[in-house]
Short mmCIF file of C-alpha atoms and ligand atoms in Angstrom, two decimals:
data_model
loop_
_atom_site.label_atom_id
_atom_site.label_comp_id
_atom_site.label_asym_id
_atom_site.label_seq_id
_atom_site.Cartn_x
_atom_site.Cartn_y
_atom_site.Cartn_z
CA MET A 911 0.00 0.00 0.00
CA ILE A 912 1.47 3.34 -1.09
CA SER A 913 0.06 6.68 -0.01
CA PHE A 914 0.77 10.05 -1.64
CA GLY A 915 0.27 12.95 0.80
CA LEU A 916 -0.09 16.65 0.10
CA GLU A 917 0.28 19.30 2.80
CA ALA A 918 -0.74 22.93 2.26
CA THR A 919 -2.43 24.38 5.33
CA ALA A 920 -0.28 27.46 5.84
CA HIS A 921 3.29 28.49 5.00
CA THR A 922 4.50 25.10 3.75
CA ILE A 923 3.65 23.06 0.69
CA GLY A 924 4.90 19.50 0.98
CA ILE A 925 4.58 16.13 -0.71
CA GLY A 926 5.39 12.84 0.97
CA VAL A 927 5.04 9.27 -0.23
CA VAL A 928 5.01 6.44 2.29
CA ASP A 929 4.28 2.72 2.41
CA GLY A 930 2.17 0.75 4.89
CA LYS A 931 5.10 0.31 7.27
CA CYS A 932 5.87 4.05 7.25
CA GLU A 933 8.96 3.60 5.09
CA VAL A 934 9.62 7.01 3.60
CA LEU A 935 9.83 6.88 -0.21
CA VAL A 936 10.10 10.63 -0.58
CA ASN A 937 9.42 13.72 1.50
CA VAL A 938 9.89 17.18 0.00
CA LYS A 939 8.65 20.57 1.05
CA ASP A 940 9.12 24.26 0.61
CA MET A 941 8.23 27.00 3.05
CA PHE A 942 7.10 30.49 2.15
CA THR A 943 9.22 33.08 3.97
CA PRO A 944 7.93 36.64 4.12
CA THR A 945 10.36 39.52 3.95
CA ILE A 946 11.61 40.80 7.32
CA GLY A 947 8.95 42.82 9.14
CA LYS A 948 6.02 41.21 7.32
CA GLY A 949 3.64 38.44 8.34
CA PHE A 950 1.97 35.82 6.17
CA ILE A 951 -0.47 37.30 3.67
CA PRO A 952 -2.91 34.52 2.65
CA SER A 953 -2.85 35.28 -1.08
CA ASP A 954 1.00 35.24 -1.04
CA LEU A 955 0.88 31.75 0.46
CA ALA A 956 -1.36 30.52 -2.34
CA ASP A 957 0.84 32.15 -5.00
CA HIS A 958 3.91 30.50 -3.49
CA HIS A 959 2.29 27.05 -3.34
CA ILE A 960 1.00 27.26 -6.91
CA ALA A 961 4.43 28.35 -8.16
CA ILE A 962 6.34 25.65 -6.31
CA ALA A 963 4.00 22.64 -6.73
CA PRO A 964 5.25 21.63 -10.22
CA GLN A 965 8.87 21.53 -8.98
CA LEU A 966 7.94 19.36 -5.99
CA LEU A 967 5.89 17.04 -8.18
CA GLY A 968 8.75 16.76 -10.67
CA PHE A 969 11.13 15.80 -7.85
CA VAL A 970 8.71 13.19 -6.51
CA LYS A 971 8.28 11.73 -9.99
CA GLU A 972 12.02 11.15 -10.22
CA LYS A 973 12.08 9.22 -6.93
CA VAL A 974 8.85 7.24 -7.01
CA ASP A 975 6.93 5.34 -9.66
CA LEU A 976 3.64 7.21 -9.43
CA ASN A 977 1.80 4.21 -10.95
CA SER A 978 2.40 2.46 -7.62
CA VAL A 979 0.38 5.04 -5.64
CA ASP A 980 -2.81 3.56 -4.13
CA VAL A 981 -4.34 6.56 -2.35
CA ILE A 982 -4.08 10.37 -2.43
CA ALA A 983 -4.25 12.07 0.96
CA PHE A 984 -4.44 15.85 1.41
CA SER A 985 -4.77 18.21 4.35
CA GLN A 986 -8.44 19.19 4.26
CA GLY A 987 -8.23 21.43 7.37
CA MET A 988 -7.69 23.22 9.60
CA GLY A 989 -5.73 26.00 8.01
CA ILE A 990 -5.69 29.14 5.93
CA PRO A 991 -8.30 28.78 3.14
CA ASN A 992 -6.14 30.23 0.35
CA ALA A 993 -3.38 27.72 1.08
CA LEU A 994 -5.73 24.78 1.73
CA LYS A 995 -7.47 25.28 -1.60
CA VAL A 996 -4.23 24.93 -3.56
CA GLY A 997 -3.52 21.53 -1.96
CA ALA A 998 -7.11 20.33 -2.24
CA THR A 999 -7.39 21.30 -5.90
CA LEU A 1000 -4.17 19.52 -6.79
CA ALA A 1001 -5.18 16.43 -4.79
CA ARG A 1002 -8.60 16.25 -6.50
CA TYR A 1003 -6.96 16.59 -9.89
CA LEU A 1004 -4.45 13.80 -9.19
CA SER A 1005 -7.18 11.57 -7.75
CA LEU A 1006 -9.22 11.93 -10.95
CA LYS A 1007 -6.20 11.65 -13.25
CA TRP A 1008 -4.84 8.52 -11.58
CA GLY A 1009 -8.25 7.05 -10.67
CA LYS A 1010 -7.24 6.67 -7.00
CA PRO A 1011 -9.28 7.29 -3.83
CA LEU A 1012 -9.03 10.63 -2.06
CA ILE A 1013 -8.54 10.92 1.71
CA GLY A 1014 -9.23 14.20 3.54
CA VAL A 1015 -6.79 14.37 6.43
CA ASN A 1016 -7.01 16.52 9.56
CA HIS A 1017 -3.72 18.38 9.88
CA GLY A 1018 -3.59 18.14 13.69
CA VAL A 1019 -4.26 14.40 13.74
CA ALA A 1020 -1.52 13.97 11.12
CA HIS A 1021 1.00 15.76 13.39
CA ILE A 1022 0.07 13.36 16.23
CA GLU A 1023 0.17 10.15 14.19
CA ILE A 1024 3.54 10.85 12.57
CA GLY A 1025 4.91 11.59 16.04
CA LYS A 1026 3.63 8.28 17.38
CA VAL A 1027 4.87 6.11 14.54
CA LYS A 1028 8.29 7.76 14.39
CA THR A 1029 8.94 7.64 18.16
CA GLY A 1030 7.14 4.44 19.17
CA ALA A 1031 4.88 6.28 21.65
CA THR A 1032 1.69 4.26 22.04
CA ASP A 1033 -0.80 6.19 24.17
CA PRO A 1034 0.75 9.55 25.05
CA VAL A 1035 -0.41 12.88 26.31
CA VAL A 1036 0.33 14.88 23.16
CA VAL A 1037 1.70 18.40 23.31
CA TYR A 1038 0.95 19.85 19.87
CA LEU A 1039 2.66 23.19 19.41
CA SER A 1040 2.88 24.89 16.05
CA GLY A 1041 2.37 28.12 14.19
CA GLY A 1042 -1.38 27.52 14.00
CA ASN A 1043 -2.20 25.40 17.07
CA SER A 1044 -1.36 24.87 20.72
CA GLN A 1045 -3.17 21.95 22.30
CA ILE A 1046 -2.60 19.30 24.98
CA LEU A 1047 -4.46 16.17 23.89
CA ALA A 1048 -4.90 12.51 24.67
CA TYR A 1049 -6.85 9.69 23.07
CA ALA A 1050 -10.07 8.62 24.78
CA ASN A 1051 -13.17 6.89 23.40
CA GLY A 1052 -12.57 7.19 19.68
CA LYS A 1053 -11.11 10.71 19.45
CA TYR A 1054 -8.10 12.76 20.46
CA ARG A 1055 -9.62 14.86 23.25
CA VAL A 1056 -8.33 18.33 24.03
CA PHE A 1057 -7.39 18.66 27.71
CA GLY A 1058 -6.01 22.15 27.43
CA GLU A 1059 -5.35 24.69 24.71
CA THR A 1060 -4.55 28.28 23.98
CA LEU A 1061 -7.40 30.70 24.52
CA ASP A 1062 -6.01 33.09 21.93
CA ILE A 1063 -2.95 32.78 19.66
CA PRO A 1064 -0.77 29.68 19.24
CA ILE A 1065 2.72 29.61 20.77
CA GLY A 1066 4.47 29.48 17.37
CA ASN A 1067 2.55 32.54 16.26
CA ALA A 1068 3.46 34.39 19.50
CA LEU A 1069 7.15 33.58 18.98
CA ASP A 1070 7.01 34.62 15.33
CA VAL A 1071 5.29 37.96 16.04
CA LEU A 1072 7.70 38.73 18.87
CA ALA A 1073 10.63 37.85 16.61
CA ARG A 1074 9.24 40.07 13.86
CA GLU A 1075 8.92 43.00 16.28
CA MET A 1076 12.56 42.48 17.27
CA GLY A 1077 13.61 42.53 13.60
CA LEU A 1078 14.49 38.84 13.37
CA GLN A 1079 14.20 36.48 10.42
CA MET A 1080 11.12 34.27 9.96
CA PRO A 1081 10.35 31.69 11.24
CA GLY A 1082 11.05 33.38 14.54
CA GLY A 1083 11.02 30.40 16.93
CA PRO A 1084 14.51 29.12 16.04
CA GLU A 1085 15.92 32.68 16.17
CA ILE A 1086 14.47 33.20 19.65
CA GLU A 1087 15.86 29.83 20.76
CA ILE A 1088 19.41 30.91 19.80
CA LEU A 1089 19.14 34.37 21.43
CA ALA A 1090 17.67 32.85 24.62
CA ARG A 1091 20.91 30.98 25.36
CA ASN A 1092 22.50 34.25 26.52
CA GLY A 1093 19.61 36.02 28.22
CA ASP A 1094 18.71 37.02 31.78
CA PHE A 1095 15.23 36.65 33.22
CA VAL A 1096 12.75 39.49 33.30
CA GLN A 1097 9.27 38.98 34.70
CA LEU A 1098 6.50 38.46 32.15
CA PRO A 1099 2.85 37.60 32.91
CA TYR A 1100 2.28 33.87 33.55
CA VAL A 1101 -1.20 32.97 32.31
CA VAL A 1102 -2.69 29.55 33.03
CA LYS A 1103 -6.48 29.42 33.41
CA GLY A 1104 -7.49 25.97 34.61
CA MET A 1105 -6.17 23.71 31.85
CA ASP A 1106 -5.99 26.50 29.27
CA ILE A 1107 -3.29 29.01 28.49
CA SER A 1108 -3.04 32.41 26.89
CA PHE A 1109 -0.07 33.90 25.04
CA THR A 1110 -1.20 37.32 23.75
CA GLY A 1111 -0.71 39.20 27.03
CA ILE A 1112 2.78 37.77 27.46
CA MET A 1113 3.70 38.57 23.89
CA THR A 1114 2.43 42.17 24.17
CA ASP A 1115 4.32 42.68 27.43
CA ALA A 1116 7.50 41.22 25.92
CA ILE A 1117 7.22 43.57 22.91
CA GLU A 1118 6.70 46.56 25.24
CA LYS A 1119 9.70 45.62 27.36
CA PHE A 1120 11.82 45.29 24.21
CA LYS A 1121 10.72 48.79 23.12
CA GLU A 1122 11.67 50.08 26.61
CA GLY A 1123 15.22 48.83 26.04
CA VAL A 1124 15.37 45.31 27.52
CA SER A 1125 17.81 43.24 25.44
CA LYS A 1126 16.66 40.81 22.75
CA GLU A 1127 18.44 38.02 24.60
CA ALA A 1128 16.60 38.71 27.87
CA ILE A 1129 13.25 38.96 26.09
CA ALA A 1130 13.89 35.71 24.20
CA TYR A 1131 14.98 33.85 27.35
CA SER A 1132 12.10 35.11 29.46
CA MET A 1133 9.51 34.44 26.76
CA GLN A 1134 10.68 30.84 26.45
CA GLU A 1135 10.93 30.21 30.20
CA THR A 1136 7.48 31.65 30.86
CA CYS A 1137 5.58 30.04 27.99
CA PHE A 1138 7.28 26.65 28.26
CA SER A 1139 6.70 26.52 32.04
CA MET A 1140 2.99 27.21 31.49
CA LEU A 1141 2.78 24.44 28.89
CA THR A 1142 4.61 22.03 31.16
CA GLU A 1143 2.28 22.80 34.07
CA VAL A 1144 -0.79 21.96 31.99
CA THR A 1145 0.87 18.85 30.52
CA GLU A 1146 1.68 17.58 34.00
CA ARG A 1147 -1.95 18.01 35.07
CA ALA A 1148 -3.12 16.20 31.92
CA LEU A 1149 -0.81 13.28 32.83
CA ALA A 1150 -2.27 13.22 36.33
CA HIS A 1151 -5.88 13.34 35.07
CA THR A 1152 -5.45 10.66 32.42
CA ASN A 1153 -2.99 8.38 34.22
CA LYS A 1154 -0.98 8.10 31.02
CA LYS A 1155 2.72 7.39 31.18
CA GLU A 1156 4.07 9.04 28.02
CA VAL A 1157 4.38 12.59 26.73
CA LEU A 1158 4.82 13.24 23.01
CA LEU A 1159 5.90 16.64 21.66
CA VAL A 1160 4.78 17.37 18.07
CA GLY A 1161 4.49 20.38 15.75
CA GLY A 1162 7.16 22.86 14.69
CA VAL A 1163 7.83 24.23 18.20
CA ALA A 1164 8.59 20.68 19.45
CA ALA A 1165 12.06 21.15 17.89
CA ASN A 1166 12.95 23.62 20.67
CA LYS A 1167 15.65 22.14 22.91
CA ARG A 1168 14.76 24.23 25.96
CA LEU A 1169 11.11 23.13 25.75
CA GLN A 1170 12.29 19.53 25.53
CA GLU A 1171 14.53 20.04 28.55
CA ILE A 1172 11.81 21.51 30.78
CA MET A 1173 9.27 18.84 29.77
CA LYS A 1174 11.85 16.10 30.37
CA ILE A 1175 12.47 17.27 33.95
CA MET A 1176 8.72 17.06 34.65
CA CYS A 1177 8.43 13.63 32.95
CA ASP A 1178 11.36 12.23 34.94
CA GLU A 1179 9.77 13.41 38.18
CA ARG A 1180 6.53 11.59 37.26
CA ASN A 1181 8.22 8.47 35.82
CA ALA A 1182 6.72 9.24 32.44
CA GLU A 1183 8.56 8.66 29.17
CA MET A 1184 9.12 11.67 26.96
CA HIS A 1185 9.14 11.42 23.17
CA VAL A 1186 9.88 14.14 20.62
CA VAL A 1187 8.94 13.87 16.97
CA PRO A 1188 12.14 13.85 14.82
CA LYS A 1189 12.97 17.34 13.59
CA GLU A 1190 12.31 16.60 9.92
CA TYR A 1191 8.69 15.69 10.76
CA ALA A 1192 8.13 18.40 13.42
CA GLY A 1193 7.12 21.21 11.07
CA ASP A 1194 4.42 20.82 8.43
CA ASN A 1195 5.25 18.13 5.87
CA GLY A 1196 3.58 15.95 3.27
CA LEU A 1197 4.76 12.71 4.82
CA MET A 1198 2.54 13.04 7.89
CA ILE A 1199 -0.44 13.53 5.60
CA ALA A 1200 0.54 10.46 3.56
CA TRP A 1201 0.90 8.35 6.72
CA ASN A 1202 -2.49 9.50 7.98
CA GLY A 1203 -3.82 8.46 4.57
CA ILE A 1204 -2.58 4.91 5.20
CA LEU A 1205 -4.26 4.77 8.63
CA ALA A 1206 -7.52 6.31 7.45
CA TYR A 1207 -7.83 4.24 4.29
CA GLY A 1208 -7.10 1.08 6.28
CA SER A 1209 -10.13 1.96 8.43
CA GLY A 1210 -12.39 2.57 5.44
CA GLN A 1211 -12.26 6.36 5.46
CA LYS A 1212 -12.22 8.23 2.15
CA VAL A 1213 -13.90 11.31 0.77
CA ALA A 1214 -15.87 11.80 -2.44
CA ILE A 1215 -14.69 14.66 -4.66
CA GLU A 1216 -17.97 16.52 -4.07
CA ASN A 1217 -17.40 16.40 -0.29
CA SER A 1218 -13.75 17.35 -0.41
CA GLY A 1219 -14.18 21.08 0.24
CA VAL A 1220 -11.63 22.55 2.62
CA LEU A 1221 -12.51 22.81 6.31
CA GLN A 1222 -10.84 25.93 7.65
CA ASN A 1223 -11.82 25.32 11.30
CA TRP A 1224 -11.73 21.51 11.47
CA ARG A 1225 -10.59 20.83 15.04
CA THR A 1226 -8.39 17.91 15.99
CA ASP A 1227 -10.99 16.70 18.53
CA GLU A 1228 -13.77 16.47 15.91
CA VAL A 1229 -12.12 13.60 14.04
CA GLU A 1230 -13.16 9.96 14.52
CA ILE A 1231 -10.05 7.79 14.98
CA PRO A 1232 -11.26 4.29 14.01
CA TRP A 1233 -7.73 2.85 13.66
CA LEU A 1234 -7.28 3.01 17.44
CA LYS A 1235 -10.55 1.26 18.35
P1 AMP B 943 4.42 24.27 12.02
O1 AMP B 943 3.28 25.25 12.02
O2 AMP B 943 4.12 22.99 12.73
O3 AMP B 943 5.05 24.07 10.68
O4 AMP B 943 5.57 24.96 12.90
C1 AMP B 943 6.08 26.22 12.58
C2 AMP B 943 6.30 27.02 13.86
O5 AMP B 943 7.30 26.38 14.66
C3 AMP B 943 6.77 28.43 13.61
O6 AMP B 943 5.97 29.29 14.39
C4 AMP B 943 8.21 28.43 14.09
O7 AMP B 943 8.64 29.67 14.61
C5 AMP B 943 8.17 27.36 15.17
N1 AMP B 943 9.47 26.75 15.42
C6 AMP B 943 10.26 26.04 14.56
N2 AMP B 943 11.41 25.68 15.16
C7 AMP B 943 11.36 26.17 16.44
C8 AMP B 943 12.24 26.16 17.54
N3 AMP B 943 13.43 25.56 17.48
N4 AMP B 943 11.84 26.79 18.68
C9 AMP B 943 10.64 27.39 18.76
N5 AMP B 943 9.78 27.44 17.75
C10 AMP B 943 10.12 26.85 16.60
MG1 MG B 944 1.25 22.29 11.52
#
């Protein structure tokens, strides 16, 4: 069984091809990078994806015999509509051209499943931190349930906006991680509300302190320490509530070494195992969509072309997960 996966929910367009044992046949992607000082403009994302798709497809064609593909999976949601529509349109076209079934994949579920298969985690509390999402989840009764999440912007977005305000390159998370190594702590608001968290107030305060003259290094360090401590607090409570014994970090922000370090201390104290998705599958990629295609198709899930419209707000906890039943 060979699955062809297409990712295009936000900044990245990616194609991955995988077999039923999660052997990677190919995984290519390209990320749109705005000029310094600018954010992502939705129509620019679509233009980028349209321009780059033929190159990616050409590369995939050189590596894989496309006649061997059995299913076409694409990220149907959640995401930025302009970007999603590029991926969905291409996936529908390929499905019709090759006469292969189409699978609409939930982007969040794909992040979780690639993390599990690549780390060997079986039933973890998942910490899903990216540019578009920040959720603490765990599987229960047929779905990945959200135990805690951001009440406003995602952590990756907060890091990127802060980085932009400090004149750093995008994506901002890795830039902040490097600066943070040489920073001192300044107090920022710490905002945990029950199991939920909020990042906008912290981000605004950090930007104000930067404008008042606090160093980039100190801002970066304090932002990381504050936000990652909040996330670790909620993750620890989710472990206690669910009695699970594993934590799995997924999404682009999972690549952050300081986040991994803080979470690991908590996991060691609770005798829980900590897993981190390998870096090449942490950020958005086509392979995770392809792998989800294998799982979904194996459980009888597919989508008719007429029902394959993009789902901008499709939450991770709305998806039935029959392959775990
Ligand atoms: P994704 O949306 O899953 O592709 O992840 C992209 C987000 O991850 C962006 O907001 C990046 O700034 C963030 N990111 C990537 N690497 C790191 C890192 N090392 N530390 C913090 N954030 C990161
Ligand atoms: Mg993502």
